PDB file of N, CA and C in Angstrom:
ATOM      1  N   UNK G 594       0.837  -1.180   0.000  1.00  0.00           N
ATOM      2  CA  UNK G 594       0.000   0.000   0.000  1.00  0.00           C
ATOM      3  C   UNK G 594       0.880   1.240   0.000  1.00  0.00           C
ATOM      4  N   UNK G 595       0.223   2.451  -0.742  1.00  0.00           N
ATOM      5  CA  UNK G 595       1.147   3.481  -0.649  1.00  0.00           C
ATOM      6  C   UNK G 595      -0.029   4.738  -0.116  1.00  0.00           C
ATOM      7  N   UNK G 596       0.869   5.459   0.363  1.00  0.00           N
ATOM      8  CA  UNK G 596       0.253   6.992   0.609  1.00  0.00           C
ATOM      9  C   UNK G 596       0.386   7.934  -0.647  1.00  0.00           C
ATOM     10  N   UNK G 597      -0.645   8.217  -1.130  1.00  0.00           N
ATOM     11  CA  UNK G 597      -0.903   9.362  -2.067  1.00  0.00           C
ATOM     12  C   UNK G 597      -1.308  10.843  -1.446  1.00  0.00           C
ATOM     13  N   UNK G 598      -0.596  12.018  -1.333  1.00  0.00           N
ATOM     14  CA  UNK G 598      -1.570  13.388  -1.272  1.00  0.00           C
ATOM     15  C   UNK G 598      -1.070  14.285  -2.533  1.00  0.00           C
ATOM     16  N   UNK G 599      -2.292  15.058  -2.912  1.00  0.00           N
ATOM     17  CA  UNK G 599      -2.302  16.518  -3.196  1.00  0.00           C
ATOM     18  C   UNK G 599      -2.423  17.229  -2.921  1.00  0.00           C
ATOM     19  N   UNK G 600      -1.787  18.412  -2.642  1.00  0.00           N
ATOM     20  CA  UNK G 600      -2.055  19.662  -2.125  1.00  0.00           C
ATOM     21  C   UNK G 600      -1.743  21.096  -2.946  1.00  0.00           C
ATOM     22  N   UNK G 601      -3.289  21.449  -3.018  1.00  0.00           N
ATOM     23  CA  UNK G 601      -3.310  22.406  -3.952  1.00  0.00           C
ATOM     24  C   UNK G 601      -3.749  23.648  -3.423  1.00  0.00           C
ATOM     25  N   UNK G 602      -2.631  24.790  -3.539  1.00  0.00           N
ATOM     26  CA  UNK G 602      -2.870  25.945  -2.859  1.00  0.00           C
ATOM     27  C   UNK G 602      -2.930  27.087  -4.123  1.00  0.00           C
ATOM     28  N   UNK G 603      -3.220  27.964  -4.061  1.00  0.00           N
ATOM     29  CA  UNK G 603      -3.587  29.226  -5.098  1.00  0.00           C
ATOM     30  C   UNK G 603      -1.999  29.772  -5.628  1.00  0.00           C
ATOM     31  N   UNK G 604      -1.181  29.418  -5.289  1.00  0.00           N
ATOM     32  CA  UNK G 604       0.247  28.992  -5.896  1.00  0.00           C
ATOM     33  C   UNK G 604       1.033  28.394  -6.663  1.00  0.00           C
ATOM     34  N   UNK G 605       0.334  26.680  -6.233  1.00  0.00           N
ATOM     35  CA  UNK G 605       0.969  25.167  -6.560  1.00  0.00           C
ATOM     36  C   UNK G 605       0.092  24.330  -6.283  1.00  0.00           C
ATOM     37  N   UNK G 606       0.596  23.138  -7.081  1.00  0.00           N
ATOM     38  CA  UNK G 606       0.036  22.237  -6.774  1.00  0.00           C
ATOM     39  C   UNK G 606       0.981  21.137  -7.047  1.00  0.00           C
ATOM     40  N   UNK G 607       1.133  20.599  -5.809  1.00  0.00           N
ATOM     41  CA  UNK G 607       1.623  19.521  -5.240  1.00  0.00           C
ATOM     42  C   UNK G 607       1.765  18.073  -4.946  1.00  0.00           C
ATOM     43  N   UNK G 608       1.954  17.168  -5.490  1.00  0.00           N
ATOM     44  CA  UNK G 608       1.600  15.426  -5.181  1.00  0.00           C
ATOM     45  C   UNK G 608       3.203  14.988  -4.636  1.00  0.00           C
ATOM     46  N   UNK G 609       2.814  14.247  -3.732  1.00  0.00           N
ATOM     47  CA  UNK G 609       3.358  13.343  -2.231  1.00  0.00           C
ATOM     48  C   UNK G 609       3.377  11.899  -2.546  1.00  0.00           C
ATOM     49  N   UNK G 610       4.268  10.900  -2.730  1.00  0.00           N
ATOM     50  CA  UNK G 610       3.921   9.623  -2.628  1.00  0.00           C
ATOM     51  C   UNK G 610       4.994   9.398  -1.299  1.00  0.00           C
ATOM     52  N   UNK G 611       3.925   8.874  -0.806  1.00  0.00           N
ATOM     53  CA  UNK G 611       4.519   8.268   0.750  1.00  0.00           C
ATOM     54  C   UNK G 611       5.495   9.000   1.581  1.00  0.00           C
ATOM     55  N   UNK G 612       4.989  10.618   1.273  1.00  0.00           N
ATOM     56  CA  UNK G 612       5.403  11.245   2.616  1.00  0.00           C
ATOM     57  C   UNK G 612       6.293  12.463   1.416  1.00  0.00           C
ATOM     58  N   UNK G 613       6.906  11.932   0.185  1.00  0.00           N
ATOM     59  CA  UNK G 613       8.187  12.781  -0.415  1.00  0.00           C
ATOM     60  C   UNK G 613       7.572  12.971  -1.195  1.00  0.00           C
ATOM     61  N   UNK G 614       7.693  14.722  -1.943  1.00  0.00           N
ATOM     62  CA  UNK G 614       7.480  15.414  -2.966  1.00  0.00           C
ATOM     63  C   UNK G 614       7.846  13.965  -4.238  1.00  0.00           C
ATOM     64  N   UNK G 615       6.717  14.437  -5.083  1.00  0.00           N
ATOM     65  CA  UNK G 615       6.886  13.546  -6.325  1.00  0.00           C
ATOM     66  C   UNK G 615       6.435  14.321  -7.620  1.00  0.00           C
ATOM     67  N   UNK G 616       5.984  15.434  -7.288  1.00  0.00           N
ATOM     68  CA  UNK G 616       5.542  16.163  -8.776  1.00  0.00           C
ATOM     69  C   UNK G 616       5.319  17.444  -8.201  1.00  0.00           C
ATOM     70  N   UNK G 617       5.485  18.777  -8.795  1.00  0.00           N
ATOM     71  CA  UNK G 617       5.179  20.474  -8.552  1.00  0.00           C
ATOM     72  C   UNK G 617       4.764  20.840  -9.072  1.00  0.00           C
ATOM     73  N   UNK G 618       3.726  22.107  -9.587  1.00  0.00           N
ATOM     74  CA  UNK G 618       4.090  22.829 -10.279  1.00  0.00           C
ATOM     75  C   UNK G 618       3.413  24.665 -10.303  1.00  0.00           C
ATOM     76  N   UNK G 619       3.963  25.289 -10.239  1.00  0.00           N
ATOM     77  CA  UNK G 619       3.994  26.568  -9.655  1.00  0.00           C
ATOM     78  C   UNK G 619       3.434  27.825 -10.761  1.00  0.00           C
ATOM     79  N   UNK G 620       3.828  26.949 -12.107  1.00  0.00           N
ATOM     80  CA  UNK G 620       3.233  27.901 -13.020  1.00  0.00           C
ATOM     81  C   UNK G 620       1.947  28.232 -13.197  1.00  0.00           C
ATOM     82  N   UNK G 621       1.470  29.928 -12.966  1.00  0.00           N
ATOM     83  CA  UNK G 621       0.242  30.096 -12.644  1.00  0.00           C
ATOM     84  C   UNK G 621      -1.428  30.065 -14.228  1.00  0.00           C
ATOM     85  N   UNK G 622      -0.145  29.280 -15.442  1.00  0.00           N
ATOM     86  CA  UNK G 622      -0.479  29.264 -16.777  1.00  0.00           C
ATOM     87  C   UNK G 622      -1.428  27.638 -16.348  1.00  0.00           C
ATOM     88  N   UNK G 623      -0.547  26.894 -15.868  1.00  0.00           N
ATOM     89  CA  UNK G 623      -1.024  25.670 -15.786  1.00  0.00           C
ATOM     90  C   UNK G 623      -1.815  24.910 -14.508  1.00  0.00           C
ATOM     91  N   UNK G 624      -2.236  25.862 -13.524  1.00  0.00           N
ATOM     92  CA  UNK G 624      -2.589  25.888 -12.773  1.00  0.00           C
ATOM     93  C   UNK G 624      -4.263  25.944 -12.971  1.00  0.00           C
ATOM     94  N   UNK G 625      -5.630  25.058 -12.233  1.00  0.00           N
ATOM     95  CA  UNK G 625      -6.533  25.260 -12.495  1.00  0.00           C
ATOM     96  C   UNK G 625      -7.333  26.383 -11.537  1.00  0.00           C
ATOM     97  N   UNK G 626      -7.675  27.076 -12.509  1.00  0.00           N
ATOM     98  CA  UNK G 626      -8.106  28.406 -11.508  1.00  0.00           C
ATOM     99  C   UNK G 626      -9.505  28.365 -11.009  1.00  0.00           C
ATOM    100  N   UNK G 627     -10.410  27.477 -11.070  1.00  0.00           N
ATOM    101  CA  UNK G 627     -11.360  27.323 -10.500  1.00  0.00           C
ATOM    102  C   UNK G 627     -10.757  26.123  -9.653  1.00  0.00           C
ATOM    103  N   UNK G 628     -12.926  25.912  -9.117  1.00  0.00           N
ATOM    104  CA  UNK G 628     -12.889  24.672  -8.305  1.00  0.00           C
ATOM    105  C   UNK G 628     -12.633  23.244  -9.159  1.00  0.00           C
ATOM    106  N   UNK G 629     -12.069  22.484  -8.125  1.00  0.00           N
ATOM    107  CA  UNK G 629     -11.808  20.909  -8.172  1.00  0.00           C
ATOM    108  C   UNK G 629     -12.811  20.172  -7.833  1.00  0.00           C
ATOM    109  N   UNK G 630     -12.861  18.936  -8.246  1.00  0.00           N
ATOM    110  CA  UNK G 630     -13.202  17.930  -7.085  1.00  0.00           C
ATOM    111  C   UNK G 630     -12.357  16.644  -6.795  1.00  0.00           C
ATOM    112  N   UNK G 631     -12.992  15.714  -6.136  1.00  0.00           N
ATOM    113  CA  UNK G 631     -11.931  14.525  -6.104  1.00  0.00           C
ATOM    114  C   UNK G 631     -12.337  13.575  -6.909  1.00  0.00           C
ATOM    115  N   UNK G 632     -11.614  12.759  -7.809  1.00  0.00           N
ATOM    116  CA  UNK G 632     -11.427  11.607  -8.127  1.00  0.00           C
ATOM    117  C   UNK G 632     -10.622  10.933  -8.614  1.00  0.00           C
ATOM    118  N   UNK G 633     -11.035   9.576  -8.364  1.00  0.00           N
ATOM    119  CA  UNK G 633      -9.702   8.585  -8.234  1.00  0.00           C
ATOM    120  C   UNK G 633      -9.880   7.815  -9.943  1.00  0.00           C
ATOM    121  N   UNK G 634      -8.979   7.840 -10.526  1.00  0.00           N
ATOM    122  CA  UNK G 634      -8.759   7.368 -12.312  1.00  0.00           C
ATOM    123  C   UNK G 634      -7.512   6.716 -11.812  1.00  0.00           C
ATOM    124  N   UNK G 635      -8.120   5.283 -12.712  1.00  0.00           N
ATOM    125  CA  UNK G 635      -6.797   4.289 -13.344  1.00  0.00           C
ATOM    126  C   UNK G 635      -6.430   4.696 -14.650  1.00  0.00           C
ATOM    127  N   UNK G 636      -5.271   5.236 -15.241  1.00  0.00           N
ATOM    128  CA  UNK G 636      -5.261   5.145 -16.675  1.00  0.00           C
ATOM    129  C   UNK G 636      -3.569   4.473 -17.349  1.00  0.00           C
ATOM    130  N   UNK G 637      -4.078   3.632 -17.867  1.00  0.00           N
ATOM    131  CA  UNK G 637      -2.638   2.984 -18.657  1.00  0.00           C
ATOM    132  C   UNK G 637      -2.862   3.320 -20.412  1.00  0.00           C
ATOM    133  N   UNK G 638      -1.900   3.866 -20.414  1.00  0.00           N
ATOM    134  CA  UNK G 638      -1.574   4.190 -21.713  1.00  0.00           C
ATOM    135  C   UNK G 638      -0.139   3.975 -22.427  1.00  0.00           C
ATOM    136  N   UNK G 639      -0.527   2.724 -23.376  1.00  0.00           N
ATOM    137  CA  UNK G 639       0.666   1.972 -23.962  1.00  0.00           C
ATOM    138  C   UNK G 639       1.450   2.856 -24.702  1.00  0.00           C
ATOM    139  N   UNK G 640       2.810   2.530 -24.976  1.00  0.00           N
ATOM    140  CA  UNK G 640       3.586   3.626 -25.887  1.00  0.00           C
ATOM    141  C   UNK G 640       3.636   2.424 -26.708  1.00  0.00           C
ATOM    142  N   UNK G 641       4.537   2.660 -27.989  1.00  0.00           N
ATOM    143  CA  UNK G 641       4.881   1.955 -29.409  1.00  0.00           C
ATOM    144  C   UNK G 641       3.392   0.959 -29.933  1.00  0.00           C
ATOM    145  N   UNK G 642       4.304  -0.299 -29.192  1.00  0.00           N
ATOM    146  CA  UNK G 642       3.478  -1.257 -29.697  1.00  0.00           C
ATOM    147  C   UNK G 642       2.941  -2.166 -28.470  1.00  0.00           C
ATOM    148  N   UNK G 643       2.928  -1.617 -27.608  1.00  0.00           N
ATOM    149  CA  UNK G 643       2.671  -1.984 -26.600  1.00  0.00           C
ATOM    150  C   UNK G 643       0.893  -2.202 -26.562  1.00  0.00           C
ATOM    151  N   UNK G 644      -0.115  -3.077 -25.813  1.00  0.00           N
ATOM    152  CA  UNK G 644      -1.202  -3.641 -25.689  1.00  0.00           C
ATOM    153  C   UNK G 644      -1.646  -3.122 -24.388  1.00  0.00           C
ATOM    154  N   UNK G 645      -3.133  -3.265 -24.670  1.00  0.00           N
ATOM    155  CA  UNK G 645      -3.448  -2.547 -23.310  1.00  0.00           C
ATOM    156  C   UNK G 645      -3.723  -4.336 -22.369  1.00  0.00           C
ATOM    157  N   UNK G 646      -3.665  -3.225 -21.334  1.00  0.00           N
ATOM    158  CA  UNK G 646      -3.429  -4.766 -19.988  1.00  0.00           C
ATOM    159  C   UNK G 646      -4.573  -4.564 -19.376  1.00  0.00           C
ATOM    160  N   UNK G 647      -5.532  -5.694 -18.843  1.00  0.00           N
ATOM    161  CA  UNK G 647      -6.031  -5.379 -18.063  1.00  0.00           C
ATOM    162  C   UNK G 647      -5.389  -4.970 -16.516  1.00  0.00           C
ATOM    163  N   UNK G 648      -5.895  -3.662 -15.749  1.00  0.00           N
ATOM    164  CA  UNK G 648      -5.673  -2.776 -14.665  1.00  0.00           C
ATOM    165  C   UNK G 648      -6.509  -2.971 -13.574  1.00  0.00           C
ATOM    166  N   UNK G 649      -5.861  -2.890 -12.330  1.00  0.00           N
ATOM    167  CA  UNK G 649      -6.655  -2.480 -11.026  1.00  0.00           C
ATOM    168  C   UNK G 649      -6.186  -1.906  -9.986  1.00  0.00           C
ATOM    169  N   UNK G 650      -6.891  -1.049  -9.411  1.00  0.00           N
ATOM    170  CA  UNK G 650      -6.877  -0.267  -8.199  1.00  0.00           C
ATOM    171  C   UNK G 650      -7.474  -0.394  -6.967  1.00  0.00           C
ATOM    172  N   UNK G 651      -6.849  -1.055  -5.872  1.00  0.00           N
ATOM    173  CA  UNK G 651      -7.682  -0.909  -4.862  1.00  0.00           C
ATOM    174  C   UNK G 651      -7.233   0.411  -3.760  1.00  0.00           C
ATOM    175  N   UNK G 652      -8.606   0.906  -3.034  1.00  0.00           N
ATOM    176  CA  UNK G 652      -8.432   2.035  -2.262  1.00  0.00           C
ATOM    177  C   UNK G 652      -8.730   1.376  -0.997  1.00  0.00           C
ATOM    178  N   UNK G 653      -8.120   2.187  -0.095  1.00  0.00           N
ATOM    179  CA  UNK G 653      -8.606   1.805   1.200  1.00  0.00           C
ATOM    180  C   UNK G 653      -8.899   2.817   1.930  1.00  0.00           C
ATOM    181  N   UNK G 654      -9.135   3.543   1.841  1.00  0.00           N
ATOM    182  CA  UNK G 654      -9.948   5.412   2.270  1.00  0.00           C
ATOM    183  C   UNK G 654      -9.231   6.462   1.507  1.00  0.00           C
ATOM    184  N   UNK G 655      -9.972   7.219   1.790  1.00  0.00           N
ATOM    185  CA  UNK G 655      -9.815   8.352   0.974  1.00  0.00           C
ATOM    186  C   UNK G 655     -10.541   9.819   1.733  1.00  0.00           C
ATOM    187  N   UNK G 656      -9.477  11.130   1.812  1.00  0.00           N
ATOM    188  CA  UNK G 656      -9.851  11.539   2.531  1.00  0.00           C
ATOM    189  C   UNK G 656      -9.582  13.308   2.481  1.00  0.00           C
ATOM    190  N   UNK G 657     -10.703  14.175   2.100  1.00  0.00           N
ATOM    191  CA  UNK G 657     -10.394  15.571   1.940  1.00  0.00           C
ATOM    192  C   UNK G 657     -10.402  16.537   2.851  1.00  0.00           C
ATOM    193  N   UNK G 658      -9.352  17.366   2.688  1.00  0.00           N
ATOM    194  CA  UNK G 658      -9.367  18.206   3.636  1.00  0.00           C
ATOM    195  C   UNK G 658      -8.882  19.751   2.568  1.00  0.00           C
ATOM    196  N   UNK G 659      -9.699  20.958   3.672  1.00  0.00           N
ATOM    197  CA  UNK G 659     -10.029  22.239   3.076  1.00  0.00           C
ATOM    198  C   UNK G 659      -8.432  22.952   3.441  1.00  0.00           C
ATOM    199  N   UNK G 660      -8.173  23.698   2.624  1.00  0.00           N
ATOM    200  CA  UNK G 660      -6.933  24.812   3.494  1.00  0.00           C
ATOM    201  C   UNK G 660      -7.605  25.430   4.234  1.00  0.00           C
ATOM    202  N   UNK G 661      -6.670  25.970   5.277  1.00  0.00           N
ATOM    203  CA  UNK G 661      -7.142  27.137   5.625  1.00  0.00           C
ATOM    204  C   UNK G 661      -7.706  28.161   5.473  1.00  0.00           C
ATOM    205  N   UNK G 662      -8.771  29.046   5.339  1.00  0.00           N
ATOM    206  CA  UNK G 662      -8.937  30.279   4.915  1.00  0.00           C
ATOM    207  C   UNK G 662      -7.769  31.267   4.327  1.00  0.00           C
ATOM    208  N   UNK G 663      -6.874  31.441   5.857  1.00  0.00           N
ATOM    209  CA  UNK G 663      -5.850  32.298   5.182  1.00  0.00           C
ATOM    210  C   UNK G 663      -4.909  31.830   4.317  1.00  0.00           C
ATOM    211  N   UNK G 664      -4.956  30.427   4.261  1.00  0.00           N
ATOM    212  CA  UNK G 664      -3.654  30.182   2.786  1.00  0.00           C
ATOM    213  C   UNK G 664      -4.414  30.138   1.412  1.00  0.00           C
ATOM    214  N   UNK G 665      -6.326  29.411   1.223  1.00  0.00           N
ATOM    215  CA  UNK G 665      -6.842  29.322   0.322  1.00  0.00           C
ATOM    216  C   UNK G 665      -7.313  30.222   0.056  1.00  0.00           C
ATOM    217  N   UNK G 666      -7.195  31.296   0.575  1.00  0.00           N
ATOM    218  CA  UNK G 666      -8.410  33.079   0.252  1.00  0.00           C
ATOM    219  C   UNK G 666      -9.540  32.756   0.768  1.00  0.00           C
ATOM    220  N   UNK G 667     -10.672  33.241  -0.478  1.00  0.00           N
ATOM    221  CA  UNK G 667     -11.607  32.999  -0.239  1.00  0.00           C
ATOM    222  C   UNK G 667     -12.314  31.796   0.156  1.00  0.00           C
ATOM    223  N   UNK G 668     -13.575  31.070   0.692  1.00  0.00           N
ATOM    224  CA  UNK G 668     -14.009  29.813   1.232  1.00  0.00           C
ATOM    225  C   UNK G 668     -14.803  29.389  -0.500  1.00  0.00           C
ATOM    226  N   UNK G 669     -14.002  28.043  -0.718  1.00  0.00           N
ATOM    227  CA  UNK G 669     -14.310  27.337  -1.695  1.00  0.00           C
ATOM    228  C   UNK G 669     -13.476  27.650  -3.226  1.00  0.00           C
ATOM    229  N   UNK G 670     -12.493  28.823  -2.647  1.00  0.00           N
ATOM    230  CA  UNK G 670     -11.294  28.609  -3.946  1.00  0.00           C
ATOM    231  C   UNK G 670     -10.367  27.347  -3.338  1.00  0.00           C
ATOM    232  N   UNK G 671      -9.768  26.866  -4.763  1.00  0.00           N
ATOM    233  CA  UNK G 671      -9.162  26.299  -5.292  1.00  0.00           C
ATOM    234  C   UNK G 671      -8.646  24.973  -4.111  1.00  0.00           C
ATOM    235  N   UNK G 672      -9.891  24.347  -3.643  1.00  0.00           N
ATOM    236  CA  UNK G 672      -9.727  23.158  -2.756  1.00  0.00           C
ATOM    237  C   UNK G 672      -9.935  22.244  -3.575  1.00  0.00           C
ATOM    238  N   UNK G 673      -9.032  21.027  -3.301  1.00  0.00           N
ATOM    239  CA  UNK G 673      -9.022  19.811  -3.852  1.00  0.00           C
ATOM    240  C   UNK G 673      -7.956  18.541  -3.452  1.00  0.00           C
TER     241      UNK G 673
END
């Protein structure tokens, strides 16, 4: 089992696998400027000649939490 988070602040947005930074990104071009929501996608996508496989995901909770007011601004920007 692994730990997954995101954390997305009006700055960045952030993904965690098992505690250590694993992806950033700060540019405010690529950044989604509205609201989010959550969901969980399997996606495998073959390169060359590669076949698709059958895939699975199991979860074992899942769990959201809001920023703060003062780091997210306003109530209901850019939580996810």
């Amino acid at each position: 089992w692994h730990t997954w988070a995101v954390e997305w602040t009006p700055t960045s947005v952030t993904t965690y696998l098992d505690g250590a930074q694993w992806w950033r990104v700060d540019d405010p071009a690529v950044i989604p400027s509205g609201p989010m929501h959550l969901c969980l996608q399997l996606d495998w996508f073959p390169t060359g000649e590669g076949e698709v496989r059958e895939s699975s995901m199991q979860v074992d909770w899942v769990r959201q939490y809001a920023l703060p007011d003062t780091a997210a601004g306003e109530p209901g920007d850019r939580v996810g």
